[in-house]
Short mmCIF file of C-alpha atoms in Angstrom, two decimals:
data_model
loop_
_atom_site.label_atom_id
_atom_site.label_comp_id
_atom_site.label_asym_id
_atom_site.label_seq_id
_atom_site.Cartn_x
_atom_site.Cartn_y
_atom_site.Cartn_z
CA MET Z 1 -22.85 -5.41 24.40
CA PRO Z 2 -20.05 -4.85 22.53
CA ASP Z 3 -17.64 -7.66 22.42
CA ASN Z 4 -13.93 -7.34 23.52
CA THR Z 5 -12.79 -9.85 20.81
CA ARG Z 6 -13.90 -7.80 17.85
CA ASN Z 7 -13.44 -4.05 16.57
CA ASP Z 8 -10.04 -5.00 16.15
CA LEU Z 9 -8.03 -1.60 14.95
CA THR Z 10 -4.40 -3.18 14.78
CA ILE Z 11 -5.58 -4.78 11.08
CA TYR Z 12 -4.58 -1.46 10.04
CA ASP Z 13 -1.18 -1.62 11.78
CA ASP Z 14 -0.44 -4.65 10.59
CA ALA Z 15 -1.26 -4.18 6.74
CA ALA Z 16 0.33 -0.78 6.30
CA ALA Z 17 3.85 -2.16 4.54
CA GLN Z 18 1.25 -3.89 2.01
CA TRP Z 19 -1.22 -0.89 1.73
CA TRP Z 20 -0.26 0.11 -1.50
CA SER Z 21 0.89 -3.39 -3.15
CA ASP Z 22 -2.47 -5.13 -4.12
CA ASP Z 23 -1.23 -8.59 -2.34
CA LEU Z 24 -4.20 -8.26 0.42
CA ARG Z 25 -7.32 -8.76 -0.64
CA TRP Z 26 -9.21 -7.28 2.18
CA VAL Z 27 -7.34 -4.28 1.32
CA ARG Z 28 -8.43 -4.84 -2.74
CA THR Z 29 -11.50 -4.47 -1.21
CA LEU Z 30 -11.36 -1.11 0.78
CA ARG Z 31 -9.67 0.56 -2.39
CA ASN Z 32 -12.70 -0.79 -4.71
CA MET Z 33 -15.51 0.63 -2.71
CA VAL Z 34 -13.86 4.22 -3.15
CA PRO Z 35 -15.38 4.64 -6.82
CA GLY Z 36 -18.54 3.80 -5.89
CA ARG Z 37 -18.34 6.14 -2.89
CA LEU Z 38 -17.20 9.14 -4.44
CA GLY Z 39 -19.28 8.56 -7.46
CA TRP Z 40 -22.51 9.25 -5.35
CA PHE Z 41 -20.83 11.72 -3.41
CA ASP Z 42 -19.83 13.80 -6.23
CA ARG Z 43 -23.54 14.95 -6.67
CA PHE Z 44 -23.53 16.71 -3.22
CA VAL Z 45 -20.11 18.42 -3.44
CA SER Z 46 -17.86 20.67 -6.19
CA TRP Z 47 -14.37 18.87 -5.05
CA PRO Z 48 -12.14 21.58 -6.48
CA GLY Z 49 -10.52 24.34 -4.36
CA THR Z 50 -12.11 23.02 -1.05
CA GLN Z 51 -10.42 22.51 1.94
CA ALA Z 52 -11.55 18.36 2.69
CA LEU Z 53 -10.91 16.13 5.45
CA ASP Z 54 -10.42 12.24 5.35
CA LEU Z 55 -11.24 11.36 8.60
CA GLY Z 56 -9.90 7.87 9.66
CA CYS Z 57 -8.16 8.11 6.05
CA ALA Z 58 -6.03 4.82 7.00
CA GLY Z 59 -3.39 4.00 4.01
CA GLY Z 60 -4.75 7.28 1.78
CA PHE Z 61 -7.03 5.48 -0.62
CA MET Z 62 -10.02 8.27 0.04
CA ALA Z 63 -7.73 10.84 0.49
CA GLU Z 64 -5.93 10.27 -3.03
CA ALA Z 65 -9.02 10.31 -4.71
CA MET Z 66 -10.44 13.53 -3.14
CA ASP Z 67 -6.96 14.83 -4.30
CA ALA Z 68 -7.36 13.56 -7.73
CA ARG Z 69 -10.82 16.02 -7.60
CA GLY Z 70 -8.93 19.04 -6.86
CA ALA Z 71 -9.70 18.88 -3.31
CA GLN Z 72 -6.87 20.49 -0.66
CA VAL Z 73 -6.84 17.59 1.32
CA THR Z 74 -5.77 16.40 4.99
CA GLY Z 75 -6.37 13.18 6.09
CA ILE Z 76 -6.26 11.59 9.66
CA ASP Z 77 -6.20 8.21 11.24
CA PRO Z 78 -5.19 6.46 14.62
CA SER Z 79 -2.73 4.32 13.21
CA ALA Z 80 0.67 5.61 12.73
CA PRO Z 81 1.91 2.98 10.43
CA ALA Z 82 -1.29 3.72 8.23
CA ILE Z 83 -0.27 7.20 8.39
CA ALA Z 84 3.47 6.42 7.24
CA ALA Z 85 2.38 4.62 3.99
CA ALA Z 86 0.32 7.30 3.26
CA ARG Z 87 2.53 10.00 3.40
CA ALA Z 88 5.16 7.74 1.53
CA HIS Z 89 2.84 6.83 -0.92
CA ALA Z 90 1.91 10.90 -1.76
CA ALA Z 91 5.21 11.57 -1.77
CA GLN Z 92 6.05 8.55 -4.56
CA THR Z 93 3.28 10.09 -6.53
CA GLY Z 94 3.77 13.53 -6.11
CA ARG Z 95 0.32 14.38 -4.61
CA ASP Z 96 0.69 17.66 -1.76
CA ILE Z 97 -1.59 15.56 0.88
CA ARG Z 98 -1.21 16.63 4.61
CA TYR Z 99 -1.31 13.58 7.02
CA ASP Z 100 -2.06 13.50 10.74
CA THR Z 101 -2.36 10.95 13.60
CA GLY Z 102 -5.11 11.43 15.96
CA VAL Z 103 -8.70 10.37 16.57
CA GLY Z 104 -12.06 11.24 15.88
CA GLU Z 105 -12.90 12.14 18.75
CA ASP Z 106 -10.39 15.13 19.57
CA LEU Z 107 -9.46 16.40 16.20
CA PRO Z 108 -6.32 19.10 16.20
CA TYR Z 109 -8.01 21.38 13.82
CA PRO Z 110 -9.58 24.96 14.30
CA ASP Z 111 -13.12 25.50 14.56
CA ALA Z 112 -14.42 26.11 10.64
CA ALA Z 113 -11.83 24.62 8.97
CA PHE Z 114 -13.13 22.44 6.37
CA ASP Z 115 -15.20 22.83 3.63
CA ILE Z 116 -16.21 18.96 3.20
CA VAL Z 117 -15.46 16.03 5.71
CA VAL Z 118 -15.43 12.41 4.22
CA CYS Z 119 -15.56 9.75 6.86
CA VAL Z 120 -16.18 6.37 5.78
CA ASP Z 121 -15.57 3.01 7.31
CA VAL Z 122 -15.21 4.47 10.64
CA LEU Z 123 -18.38 5.65 12.46
CA GLU Z 124 -18.77 1.95 13.40
CA HIS Z 125 -15.71 1.41 14.95
CA VAL Z 126 -15.53 4.73 16.70
CA SER Z 127 -15.52 4.50 20.80
CA ASP Z 128 -17.76 7.39 21.13
CA LEU Z 129 -20.02 8.86 18.06
CA ASP Z 130 -21.89 11.64 19.79
CA ARG Z 131 -18.61 13.26 20.17
CA VAL Z 132 -17.49 12.52 16.87
CA LEU Z 133 -19.90 13.91 15.20
CA ALA Z 134 -19.88 17.20 17.34
CA GLN Z 135 -15.96 17.45 16.15
CA VAL Z 136 -17.17 17.13 12.36
CA ALA Z 137 -19.80 19.80 12.93
CA ARG Z 138 -16.97 21.91 14.81
CA VAL Z 139 -14.32 21.64 12.10
CA LEU Z 140 -16.83 22.04 9.51
CA LYS Z 141 -17.27 25.66 7.72
CA PRO Z 142 -20.91 27.02 8.21
CA GLY Z 143 -22.46 25.79 4.63
CA GLY Z 144 -19.89 22.74 4.72
CA THR Z 145 -20.73 19.61 4.06
CA PHE Z 146 -20.47 16.01 5.85
CA LEU Z 147 -20.10 12.57 3.32
CA TYR Z 148 -20.63 9.29 5.70
CA ASP Z 149 -21.04 5.35 5.18
CA THR Z 150 -21.47 3.04 8.00
CA ILE Z 151 -22.94 -0.38 8.20
CA ASN Z 152 -26.83 -0.78 9.86
CA ARG Z 153 -27.39 -2.69 12.54
CA THR Z 154 -29.60 -5.38 11.31
CA LEU Z 155 -29.31 -9.45 11.20
CA LEU Z 156 -28.76 -9.20 7.60
CA ALA Z 157 -25.59 -6.96 7.79
CA ARG Z 158 -24.30 -9.38 11.27
CA PHE Z 159 -24.86 -12.20 8.68
CA GLY Z 160 -23.15 -10.27 5.49
CA VAL Z 161 -20.10 -8.54 6.93
CA VAL Z 162 -19.51 -10.84 9.71
CA THR Z 163 -20.31 -14.24 9.00
CA VAL Z 164 -20.04 -14.24 5.43
CA ALA Z 165 -16.99 -11.13 4.56
CA GLU Z 166 -15.00 -12.05 7.46
CA ASP Z 167 -15.74 -15.70 8.46
CA ILE Z 168 -16.34 -17.30 5.42
CA LEU Z 169 -14.84 -15.25 2.36
CA GLY Z 170 -11.98 -13.31 4.05
CA LEU Z 171 -12.93 -10.19 2.33
CA LEU Z 172 -12.01 -8.63 5.76
CA PRO Z 173 -10.15 -10.04 8.41
CA ARG Z 174 -11.84 -12.19 11.35
CA GLY Z 175 -12.80 -9.90 14.34
CA THR Z 176 -12.71 -6.54 12.34
CA HIS Z 177 -16.29 -5.42 12.96
CA ASP Z 178 -18.71 -5.55 16.05
CA PRO Z 179 -22.11 -5.95 15.14
CA ALA Z 180 -22.86 -4.32 18.61
CA MET Z 181 -21.50 -1.05 17.11
CA PHE Z 182 -23.23 -1.31 13.97
CA ILE Z 183 -25.48 1.92 13.86
CA ARG Z 184 -29.30 2.21 12.28
CA PRO Z 185 -30.13 4.97 10.18
CA ARG Z 186 -32.30 6.37 12.41
CA GLU Z 187 -29.72 6.40 15.69
CA LEU Z 188 -27.44 8.27 13.36
CA ASP Z 189 -29.99 10.74 12.26
CA ARG Z 190 -30.33 11.77 16.24
CA ALA Z 191 -26.62 11.75 16.46
CA LEU Z 192 -26.05 14.24 13.52
CA THR Z 193 -29.12 16.23 14.31
CA GLY Z 194 -27.57 16.37 18.24
CA ALA Z 195 -24.35 17.66 16.71
CA GLY Z 196 -26.07 20.19 14.87
CA LEU Z 197 -25.98 19.11 11.60
CA VAL Z 198 -29.10 18.94 9.08
CA CYS Z 199 -29.45 15.43 7.23
CA GLY Z 200 -29.80 14.82 3.80
CA GLU Z 201 -29.64 11.76 1.49
CA ARG Z 202 -29.26 8.54 2.03
CA VAL Z 203 -28.85 5.29 0.16
CA GLY Z 204 -27.18 1.74 0.44
CA LEU Z 205 -24.03 0.97 -0.42
CA GLY Z 206 -22.99 -3.02 -1.75
CA PRO Z 207 -21.62 -5.08 -4.38
CA ARG Z 208 -22.42 -4.49 -7.69
CA GLY Z 209 -19.82 -6.56 -9.70
CA ILE Z 210 -17.02 -8.76 -9.95
CA ASN Z 211 -13.51 -7.31 -11.55
CA ARG Z 212 -11.14 -9.50 -13.23
CA ARG Z 213 -9.62 -10.22 -10.12
CA LEU Z 214 -12.49 -11.79 -8.72
CA ASP Z 215 -13.15 -9.11 -6.12
CA PHE Z 216 -16.34 -7.16 -5.57
CA THR Z 217 -16.62 -3.90 -7.05
CA PHE Z 218 -19.24 -1.50 -4.93
CA GLY Z 219 -21.63 1.32 -5.55
CA PRO Z 220 -24.99 2.73 -4.75
CA LEU Z 221 -28.13 0.17 -4.19
CA PRO Z 222 -32.13 0.82 -3.56
CA GLY Z 223 -32.00 -0.62 0.15
CA THR Z 224 -29.94 0.35 3.26
CA PRO Z 225 -30.40 -3.33 5.15
CA LEU Z 226 -26.19 -3.72 4.89
CA LEU Z 227 -24.42 -0.97 4.23
CA TYR Z 228 -25.48 3.02 3.72
CA MET Z 229 -23.96 6.36 2.61
CA GLY Z 230 -25.60 9.54 3.03
CA VAL Z 231 -25.13 13.21 3.56
CA ALA Z 232 -25.51 16.33 5.93
CA ARG Z 233 -24.99 19.77 5.85
CA LYS Z 234 -23.81 22.03 8.20
CA PRO Z 235 -26.04 24.97 8.38
CA GLY Z 236 -25.26 28.73 7.09
#
């Protein structure tokens, strides 16, 4: 059963003013995950000139990285303070990124609006996974690509993500994740298929090294017992 003391998304509101400052270790952790994710996602899409949606963009780390690859990027997130931080940083750096406040269950975009939808660190937080994926399928163009990651519902993931990362090391604020909302790969496959998407490759995601600030760096891993990322496509 979901734990109403967890899945605390107010952390994104609270951290918005410091999102781009490097002051918060857990925010740096999220930023450090972007290169490893995109390095694998690059295998499946050519970014330049595409219309790309960053679903659950928070303060804009992934959106700006996609913009740097030549995509025309839209970001959406339920946290208004995070969206304000993302807009401010895009303005400061001269990036033409559209940012909207909204939720994955009700995307405010027309059908077939995007070539690519990216959704990272999100699916394990949403209230209605099937509805979110149906919205993803709706806004993707025929032949479009869905790139995602999420957390596996295993004892190892609960220990690694909640006990170690949140409670012991402080890599994330306590209460960020509810392990009951983690998603097994076969469950996600069923949900993707139910939304009309065709499942593709999948790979693990996790720590691969440590940088000069003693923060973890991340990248693909051969197994999926902790985090995993994958690709799905809309037929057509």
